[in-house]
Coordinates of C-alpha atoms in Angstrom, one line a residue:
X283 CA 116.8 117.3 110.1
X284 CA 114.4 120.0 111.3
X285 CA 114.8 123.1 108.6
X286 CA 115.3 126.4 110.4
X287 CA 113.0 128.7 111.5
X288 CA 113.4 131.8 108.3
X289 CA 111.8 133.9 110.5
X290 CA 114.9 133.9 113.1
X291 CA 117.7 136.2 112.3
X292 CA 120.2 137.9 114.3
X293 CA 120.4 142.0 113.6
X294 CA 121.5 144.7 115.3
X295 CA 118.7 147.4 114.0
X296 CA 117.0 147.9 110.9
X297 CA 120.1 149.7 109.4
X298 CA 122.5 146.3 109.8
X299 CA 122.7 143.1 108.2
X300 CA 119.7 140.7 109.3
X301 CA 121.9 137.0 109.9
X302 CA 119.0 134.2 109.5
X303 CA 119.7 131.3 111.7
X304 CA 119.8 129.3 109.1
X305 CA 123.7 130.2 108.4
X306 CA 124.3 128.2 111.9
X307 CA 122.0 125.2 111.0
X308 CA 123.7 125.4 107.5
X309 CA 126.9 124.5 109.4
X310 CA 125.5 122.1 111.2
X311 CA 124.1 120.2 108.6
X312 CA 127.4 119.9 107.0
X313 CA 129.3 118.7 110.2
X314 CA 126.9 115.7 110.9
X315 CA 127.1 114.9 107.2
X316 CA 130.9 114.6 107.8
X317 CA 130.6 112.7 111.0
X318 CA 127.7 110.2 109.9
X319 CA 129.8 107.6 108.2
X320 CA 132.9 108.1 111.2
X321 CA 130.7 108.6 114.0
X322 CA 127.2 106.8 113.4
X323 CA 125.1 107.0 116.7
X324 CA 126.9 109.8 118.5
X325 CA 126.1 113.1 119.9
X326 CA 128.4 116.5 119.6
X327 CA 128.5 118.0 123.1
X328 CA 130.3 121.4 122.7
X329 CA 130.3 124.3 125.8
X330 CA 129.8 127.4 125.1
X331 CA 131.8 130.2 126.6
X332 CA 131.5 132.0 130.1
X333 CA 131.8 135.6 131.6
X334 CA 135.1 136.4 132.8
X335 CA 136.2 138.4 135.8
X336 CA 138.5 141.0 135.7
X337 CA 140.7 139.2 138.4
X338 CA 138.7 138.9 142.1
X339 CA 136.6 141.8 141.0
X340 CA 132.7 141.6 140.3
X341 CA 133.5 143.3 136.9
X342 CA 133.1 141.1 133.9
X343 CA 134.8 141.9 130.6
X344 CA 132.9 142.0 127.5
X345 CA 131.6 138.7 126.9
X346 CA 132.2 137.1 123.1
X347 CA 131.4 133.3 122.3
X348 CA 133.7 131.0 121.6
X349 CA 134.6 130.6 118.0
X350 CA 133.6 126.5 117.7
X351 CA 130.2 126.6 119.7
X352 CA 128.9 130.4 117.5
X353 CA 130.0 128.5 114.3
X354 CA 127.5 125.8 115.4
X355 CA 124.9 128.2 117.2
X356 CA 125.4 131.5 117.1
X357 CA 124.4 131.7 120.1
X358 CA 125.2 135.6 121.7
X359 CA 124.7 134.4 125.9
X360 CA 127.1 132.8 127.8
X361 CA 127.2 129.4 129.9
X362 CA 125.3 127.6 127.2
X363 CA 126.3 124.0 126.0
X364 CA 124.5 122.5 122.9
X365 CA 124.3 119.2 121.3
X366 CA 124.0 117.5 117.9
X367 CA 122.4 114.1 117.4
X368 CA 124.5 113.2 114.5
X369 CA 121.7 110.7 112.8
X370 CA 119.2 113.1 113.0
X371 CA 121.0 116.3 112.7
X372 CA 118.4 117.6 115.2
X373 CA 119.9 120.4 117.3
X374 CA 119.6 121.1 121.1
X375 CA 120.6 123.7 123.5
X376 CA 121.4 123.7 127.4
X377 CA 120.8 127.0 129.0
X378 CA 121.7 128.4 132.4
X379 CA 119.1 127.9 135.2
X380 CA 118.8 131.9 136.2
X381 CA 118.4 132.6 140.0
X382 CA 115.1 135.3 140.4
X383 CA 117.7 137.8 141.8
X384 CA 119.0 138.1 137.8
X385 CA 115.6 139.6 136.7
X386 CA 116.5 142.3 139.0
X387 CA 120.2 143.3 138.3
X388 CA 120.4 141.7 134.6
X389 CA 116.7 141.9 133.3
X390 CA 113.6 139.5 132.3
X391 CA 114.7 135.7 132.0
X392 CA 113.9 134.4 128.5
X393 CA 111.7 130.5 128.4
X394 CA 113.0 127.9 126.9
X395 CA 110.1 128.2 124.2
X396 CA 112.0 131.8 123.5
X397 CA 115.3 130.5 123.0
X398 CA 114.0 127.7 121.0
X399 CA 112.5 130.0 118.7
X400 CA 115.1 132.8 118.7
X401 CA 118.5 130.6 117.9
X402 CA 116.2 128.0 115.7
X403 CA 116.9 124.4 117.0
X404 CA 115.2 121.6 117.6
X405 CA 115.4 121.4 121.6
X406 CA 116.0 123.8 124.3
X407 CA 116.4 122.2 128.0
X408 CA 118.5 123.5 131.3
X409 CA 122.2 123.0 131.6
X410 CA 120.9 121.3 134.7
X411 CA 119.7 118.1 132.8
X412 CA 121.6 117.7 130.1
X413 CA 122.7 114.1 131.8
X414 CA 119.1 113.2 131.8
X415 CA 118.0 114.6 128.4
X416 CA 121.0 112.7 126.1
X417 CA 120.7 109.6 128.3
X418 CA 117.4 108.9 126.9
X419 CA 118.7 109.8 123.5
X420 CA 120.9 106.4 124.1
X421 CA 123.9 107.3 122.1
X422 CA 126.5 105.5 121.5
X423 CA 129.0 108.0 121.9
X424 CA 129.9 111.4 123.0
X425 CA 131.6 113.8 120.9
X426 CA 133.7 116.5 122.7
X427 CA 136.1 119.1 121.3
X428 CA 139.9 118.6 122.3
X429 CA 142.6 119.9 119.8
X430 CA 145.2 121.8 119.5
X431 CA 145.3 125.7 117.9
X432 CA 148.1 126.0 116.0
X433 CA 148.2 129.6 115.7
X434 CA 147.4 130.0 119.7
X435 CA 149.4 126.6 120.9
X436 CA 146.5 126.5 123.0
X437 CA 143.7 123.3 123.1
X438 CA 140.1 123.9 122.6
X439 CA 137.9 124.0 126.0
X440 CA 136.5 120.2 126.2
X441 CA 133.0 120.2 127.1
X442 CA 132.9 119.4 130.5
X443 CA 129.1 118.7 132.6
X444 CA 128.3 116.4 136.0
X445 CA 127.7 113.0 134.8
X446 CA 129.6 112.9 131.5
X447 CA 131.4 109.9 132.8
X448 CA 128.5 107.7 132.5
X449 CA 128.8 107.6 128.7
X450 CA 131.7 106.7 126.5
X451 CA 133.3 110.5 125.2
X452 CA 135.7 110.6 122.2
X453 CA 137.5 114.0 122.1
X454 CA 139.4 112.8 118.5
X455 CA 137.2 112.5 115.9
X456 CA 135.3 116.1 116.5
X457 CA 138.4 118.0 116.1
X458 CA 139.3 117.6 112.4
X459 CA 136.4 117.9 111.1
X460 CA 134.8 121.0 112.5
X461 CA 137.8 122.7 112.0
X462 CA 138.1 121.9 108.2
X463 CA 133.7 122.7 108.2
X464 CA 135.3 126.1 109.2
X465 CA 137.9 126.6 106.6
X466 CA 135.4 126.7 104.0
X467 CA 132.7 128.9 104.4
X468 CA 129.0 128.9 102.9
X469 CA 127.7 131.6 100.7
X470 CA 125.5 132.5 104.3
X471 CA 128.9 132.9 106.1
X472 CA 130.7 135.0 103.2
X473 CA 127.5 137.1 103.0
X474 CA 128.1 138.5 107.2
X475 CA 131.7 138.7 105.9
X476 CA 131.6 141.0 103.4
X477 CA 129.3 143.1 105.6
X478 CA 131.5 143.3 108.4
X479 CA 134.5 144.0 106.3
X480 CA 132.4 146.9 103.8
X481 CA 131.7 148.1 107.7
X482 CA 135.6 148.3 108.9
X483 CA 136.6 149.2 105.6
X484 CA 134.1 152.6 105.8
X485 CA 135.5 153.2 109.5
X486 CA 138.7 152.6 108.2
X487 CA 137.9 155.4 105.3
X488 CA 136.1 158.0 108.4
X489 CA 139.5 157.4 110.1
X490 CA 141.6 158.8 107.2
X491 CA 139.5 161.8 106.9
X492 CA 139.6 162.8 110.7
X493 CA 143.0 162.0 111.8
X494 CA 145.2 165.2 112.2
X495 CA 148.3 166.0 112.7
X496 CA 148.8 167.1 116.8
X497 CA 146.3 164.1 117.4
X498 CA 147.0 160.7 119.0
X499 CA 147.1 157.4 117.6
X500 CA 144.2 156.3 120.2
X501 CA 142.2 159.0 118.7
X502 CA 142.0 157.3 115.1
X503 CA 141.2 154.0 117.0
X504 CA 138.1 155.8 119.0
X505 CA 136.7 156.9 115.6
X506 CA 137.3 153.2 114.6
X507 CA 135.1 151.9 117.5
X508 CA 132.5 154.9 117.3
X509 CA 132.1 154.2 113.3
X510 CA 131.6 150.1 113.4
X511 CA 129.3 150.3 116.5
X512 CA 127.0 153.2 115.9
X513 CA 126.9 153.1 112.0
X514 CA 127.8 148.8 111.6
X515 CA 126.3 147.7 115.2
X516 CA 129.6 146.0 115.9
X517 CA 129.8 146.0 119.4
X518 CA 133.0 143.7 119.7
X519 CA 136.0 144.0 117.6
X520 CA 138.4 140.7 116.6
X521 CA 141.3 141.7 117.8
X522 CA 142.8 144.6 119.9
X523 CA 143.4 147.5 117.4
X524 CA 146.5 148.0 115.8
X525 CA 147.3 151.9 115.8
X526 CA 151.1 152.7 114.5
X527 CA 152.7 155.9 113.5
X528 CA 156.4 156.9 112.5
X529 CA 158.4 154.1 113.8
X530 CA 155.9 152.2 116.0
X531 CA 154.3 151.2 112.4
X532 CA 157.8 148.7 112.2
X533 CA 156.0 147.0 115.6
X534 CA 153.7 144.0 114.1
X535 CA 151.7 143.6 116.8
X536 CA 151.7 147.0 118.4
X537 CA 148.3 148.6 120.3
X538 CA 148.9 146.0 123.4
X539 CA 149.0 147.2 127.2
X540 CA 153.0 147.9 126.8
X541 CA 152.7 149.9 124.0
X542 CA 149.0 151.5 124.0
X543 CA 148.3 153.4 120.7
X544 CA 150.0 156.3 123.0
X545 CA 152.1 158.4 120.3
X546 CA 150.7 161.7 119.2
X547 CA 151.3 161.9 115.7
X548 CA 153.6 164.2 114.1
X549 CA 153.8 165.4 110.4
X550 CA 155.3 163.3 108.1
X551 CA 154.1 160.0 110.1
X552 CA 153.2 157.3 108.4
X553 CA 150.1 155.5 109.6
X554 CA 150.1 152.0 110.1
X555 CA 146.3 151.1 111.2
X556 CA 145.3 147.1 111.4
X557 CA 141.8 147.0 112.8
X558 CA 138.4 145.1 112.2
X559 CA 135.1 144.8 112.7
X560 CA 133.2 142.0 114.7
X561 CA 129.6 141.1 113.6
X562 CA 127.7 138.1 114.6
X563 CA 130.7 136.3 116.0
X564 CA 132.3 137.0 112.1
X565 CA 135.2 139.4 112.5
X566 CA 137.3 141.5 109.7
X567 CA 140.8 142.5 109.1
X568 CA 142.2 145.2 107.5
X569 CA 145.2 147.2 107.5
X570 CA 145.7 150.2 105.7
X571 CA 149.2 152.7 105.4
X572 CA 148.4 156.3 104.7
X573 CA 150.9 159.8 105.4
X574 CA 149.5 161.9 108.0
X575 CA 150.6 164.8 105.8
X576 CA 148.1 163.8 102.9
X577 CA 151.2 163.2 100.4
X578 CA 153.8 160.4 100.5
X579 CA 157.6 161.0 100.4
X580 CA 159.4 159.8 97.4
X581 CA 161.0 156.5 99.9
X582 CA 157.4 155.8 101.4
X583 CA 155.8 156.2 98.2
X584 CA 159.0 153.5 96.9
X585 CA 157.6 150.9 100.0
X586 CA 153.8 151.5 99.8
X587 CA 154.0 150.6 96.0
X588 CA 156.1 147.8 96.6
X589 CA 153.9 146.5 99.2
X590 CA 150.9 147.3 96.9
X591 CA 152.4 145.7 93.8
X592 CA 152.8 142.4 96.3
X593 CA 149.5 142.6 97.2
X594 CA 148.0 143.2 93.5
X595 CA 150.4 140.3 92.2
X596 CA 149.0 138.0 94.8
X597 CA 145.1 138.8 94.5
X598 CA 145.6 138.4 90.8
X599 CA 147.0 134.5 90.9
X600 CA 145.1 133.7 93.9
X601 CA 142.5 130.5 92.9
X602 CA 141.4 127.1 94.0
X603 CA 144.2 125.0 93.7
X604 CA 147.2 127.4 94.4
X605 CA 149.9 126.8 97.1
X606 CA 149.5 129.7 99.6
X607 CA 153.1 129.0 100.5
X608 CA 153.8 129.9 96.3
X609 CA 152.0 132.7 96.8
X610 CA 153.9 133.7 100.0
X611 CA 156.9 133.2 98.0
X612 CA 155.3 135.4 95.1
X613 CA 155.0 138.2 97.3
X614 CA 158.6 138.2 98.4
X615 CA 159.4 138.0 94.9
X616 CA 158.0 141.4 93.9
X617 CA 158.8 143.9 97.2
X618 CA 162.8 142.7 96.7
X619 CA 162.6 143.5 92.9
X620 CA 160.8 146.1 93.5
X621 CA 163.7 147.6 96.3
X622 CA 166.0 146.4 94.4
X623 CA 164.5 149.0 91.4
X624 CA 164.5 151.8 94.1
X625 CA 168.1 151.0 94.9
X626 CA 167.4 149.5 98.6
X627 CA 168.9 146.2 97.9
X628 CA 171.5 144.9 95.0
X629 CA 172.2 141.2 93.7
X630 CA 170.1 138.3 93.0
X631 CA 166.4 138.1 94.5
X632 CA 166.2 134.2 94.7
X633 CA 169.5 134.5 96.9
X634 CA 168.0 136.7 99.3
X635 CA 165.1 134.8 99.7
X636 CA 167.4 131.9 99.9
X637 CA 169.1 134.1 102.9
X638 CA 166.4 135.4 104.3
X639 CA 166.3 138.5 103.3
X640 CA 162.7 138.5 102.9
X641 CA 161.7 137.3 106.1
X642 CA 163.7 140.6 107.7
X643 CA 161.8 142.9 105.8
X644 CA 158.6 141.3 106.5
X645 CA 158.7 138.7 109.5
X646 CA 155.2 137.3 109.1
X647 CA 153.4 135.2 106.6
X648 CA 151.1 136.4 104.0
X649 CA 147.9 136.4 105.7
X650 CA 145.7 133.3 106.9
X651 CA 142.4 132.2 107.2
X652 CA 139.4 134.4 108.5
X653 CA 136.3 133.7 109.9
X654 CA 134.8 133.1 113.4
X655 CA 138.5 134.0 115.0
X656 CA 140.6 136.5 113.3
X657 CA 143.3 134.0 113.0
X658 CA 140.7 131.1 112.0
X659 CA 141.0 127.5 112.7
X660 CA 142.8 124.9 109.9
X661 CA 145.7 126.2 109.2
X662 CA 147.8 123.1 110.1
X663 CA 145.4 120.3 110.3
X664 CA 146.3 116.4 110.2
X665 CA 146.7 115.2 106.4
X666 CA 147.2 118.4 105.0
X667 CA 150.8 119.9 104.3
X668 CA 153.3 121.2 107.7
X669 CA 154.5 124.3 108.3
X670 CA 157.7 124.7 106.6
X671 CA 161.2 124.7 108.2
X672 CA 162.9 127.0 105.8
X673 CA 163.9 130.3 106.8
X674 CA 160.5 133.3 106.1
X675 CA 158.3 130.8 105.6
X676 CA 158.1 128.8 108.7
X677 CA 156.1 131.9 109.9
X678 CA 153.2 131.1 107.6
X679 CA 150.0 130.5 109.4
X680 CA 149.0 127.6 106.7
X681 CA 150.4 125.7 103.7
X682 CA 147.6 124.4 102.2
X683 CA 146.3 124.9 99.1
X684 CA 143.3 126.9 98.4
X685 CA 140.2 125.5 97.9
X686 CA 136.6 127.7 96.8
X687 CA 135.1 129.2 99.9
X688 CA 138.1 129.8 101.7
X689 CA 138.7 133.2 103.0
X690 CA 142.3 134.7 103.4
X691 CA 144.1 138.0 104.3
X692 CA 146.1 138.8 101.7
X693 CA 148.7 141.3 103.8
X694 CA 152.3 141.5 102.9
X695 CA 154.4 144.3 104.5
X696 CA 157.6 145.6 104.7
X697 CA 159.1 146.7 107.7
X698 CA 162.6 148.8 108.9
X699 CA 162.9 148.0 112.5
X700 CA 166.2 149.6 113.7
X701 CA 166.1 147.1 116.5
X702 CA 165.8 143.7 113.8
X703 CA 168.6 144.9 111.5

């Protein structure tokens, strides 16, 4: 396998965090290591993603690449497919055949030669021959993506090119094991992580100190966007921004078109603001509670601590080896003694988490997995534990125990939705 080019690194200015190429051969490297033995004499085929319309319009939204193919590539353009000769762990790329028109409404077509340099692989050919190009290579197999998401429900997009039926395609193997390649990350893919979390966690703290009372909730997302982008050079973000006062902080996934971070604050709001950062295809996500009015009540100051003392208690006995479903039972453990302290609930706290009790104060799971999608991959693979059946945990978005390299959200709540109880 060819080493990558140290020279190539993806940045967004001399004030961000350079991302060397290498990260992406890194992961390749240890995905044909897991395939060699399963999958001797194959070739990964994966398909990038494409622009998408907004309906029959010539508008395009914002593109981001798909989770799979940046893990592999990192590769920022769309309508690219790339390949990975499994024996050789050589790496090659398939990129779109521009028309001359695009030099004139999209700007100068890069070379082959560039993009070969740029992204680091070994080969760089048009979309146009991929056929040709992997036919010579005389594999004996195709690998292609095809597997379910089981926080989504939705499969992965299976790579999909004119003349693929000539060679014999296996869309089972791939599957399992780049999703568990993804679950535990490299010191490389920790490193953009902790940049693009110190990034949202600074917007997050610019936020606090310009919100006002009189202001609206889209306002505090705005200097969210402003912060990551001009100061982080995070153009994208993971997931649509989560922007909750008073009682719309009760909504758990509130921000979307129905319910549009619309509420001007008032005083005495409590601010419930989930957002994060996307750099390099790596995203972050963090919420944070705050009072409007600078000062807590005596009852939000009771949940915030409770929530807080949850969050400690778990951070503290989180290590390789630990049940994420102990520790999801762990945090409903401490918010219902700590209520029950405050006087919010009486009787035994194993029988309300028997009854569910937990799960109507806080309807989610703990956290999950974070990486290339905000909700990453490998929560529920084959061979590793289900999701449980029993009443607040059979929202959990894994079971597994943790392993080193893994990185979680660690996000209990608490919530009083008039319209739950």
């Amino acid at each position: 396998m060819a080493a990558a080019d140290q020279s190539a690194f993806f940045s967004m200015g001399d004030h961000t965090l350079q991302v060397p190429m290498q990260l992406f051969a890194e992961n390749r490297r240890r995905l044909a290591d897991r395939l060699r033995e399963k999958a001797p004499h194959s070739i990964v085929v994966l398909q990038g993603g494409s622009d998408a319309h907004h309906y029959c319009s010539d508008v395009d939204y914002k593109f981001q690449q798909e989770g799979y193919f940046n893990w592999m590539f990192g590769v920022q353009e769309p309508d690219f497919y790339g390949a990975l000769d499994v024996d050789s762990g050589k790496s090659i790329l398939f990129i779109p055949r521009l028309p001359e028109e695009y030099i004139i409404f999209m700007g100068r077509i890069k070379s082959t030669a560039e993009f070969k340099k740029y992204y680091a692989v070994d080969e760089v050919y048009y979309v146009d021959e991929i056929k040709d190009v992997i036919k010579k290579k005389a594999p004996d197999m195709l690998l292609t993506l095809f597997g379910l998401n089981t926080d989504s429900g939705r499969t992965c997009q299976e790579a999909v090119f004119s003349g693929i039926s000539e060679f014999n395609v296996n869309n089972k193997i791939l599957h399992p094991e780049i999703a568990e390649c993804r679950v535990v990350k490299t010191p490389l893919e920790i490193e953009v992580m902790r940049y693009v979390n110190k990034i949202s966690s600074d917007a997050h703290k610019m936020v606090m100190q310009k919100l006002k009372i009189g202001m609206y909730e889209y306002q505090g997302e705005a200097i969210f966007l402003d912060y990551c982008y001009f100061v982080g050079g995070s153009r994208a973000e993971g997931y649509t921004c989560i922007c909750a006062s008073g009682e719309n902080g009760a909504i758990l996934h509130y921000g979307h078109a129905g319910a549009p971070n619309d509420k001007k604050i008032q005083s005495g709001d409590l601010c419930l603001f989930d957002m994060g950062a996307k750099y390099a295809g790596y995203t972050a996500d963090i919420t944070v509670t705050f009072p409007i009015s600078k000062k807590f009540t005596d009852d939000q100051k009771a949940v915030y601590n409770a929530v807080l003392n949850a969050r400690n208690a778990v951070i503290a006995a989180l290590k390789p080896g630990v049940s994420w479903v102990d520790m999801h039972r762990l945090s409903f453990e401490v918010i219902l003694t700590d209520l029950k302290k405050y006087g919010v609930l009486v009787g035994d706290v194993d029988e309300m988490i028997k009854d569910g009790i937990g799960a109507i104060l806080m309807p989610h799971g703990l956290g999950h997995l974070l990486g290339c999608d905000v909700h990453d991959v490998g929560g529920y693979l084959e061979g590793h534990p289900a999701r449980p059946t029993e009443a607040g945990f059979n929202r959990l978005r894994t079971a597994r125990s943790m392993l080193a390299g893994m990185v979680v959200t660690v996000e209990p709540g608490c919530y009083f939705n008039d319209v739950v109880s």
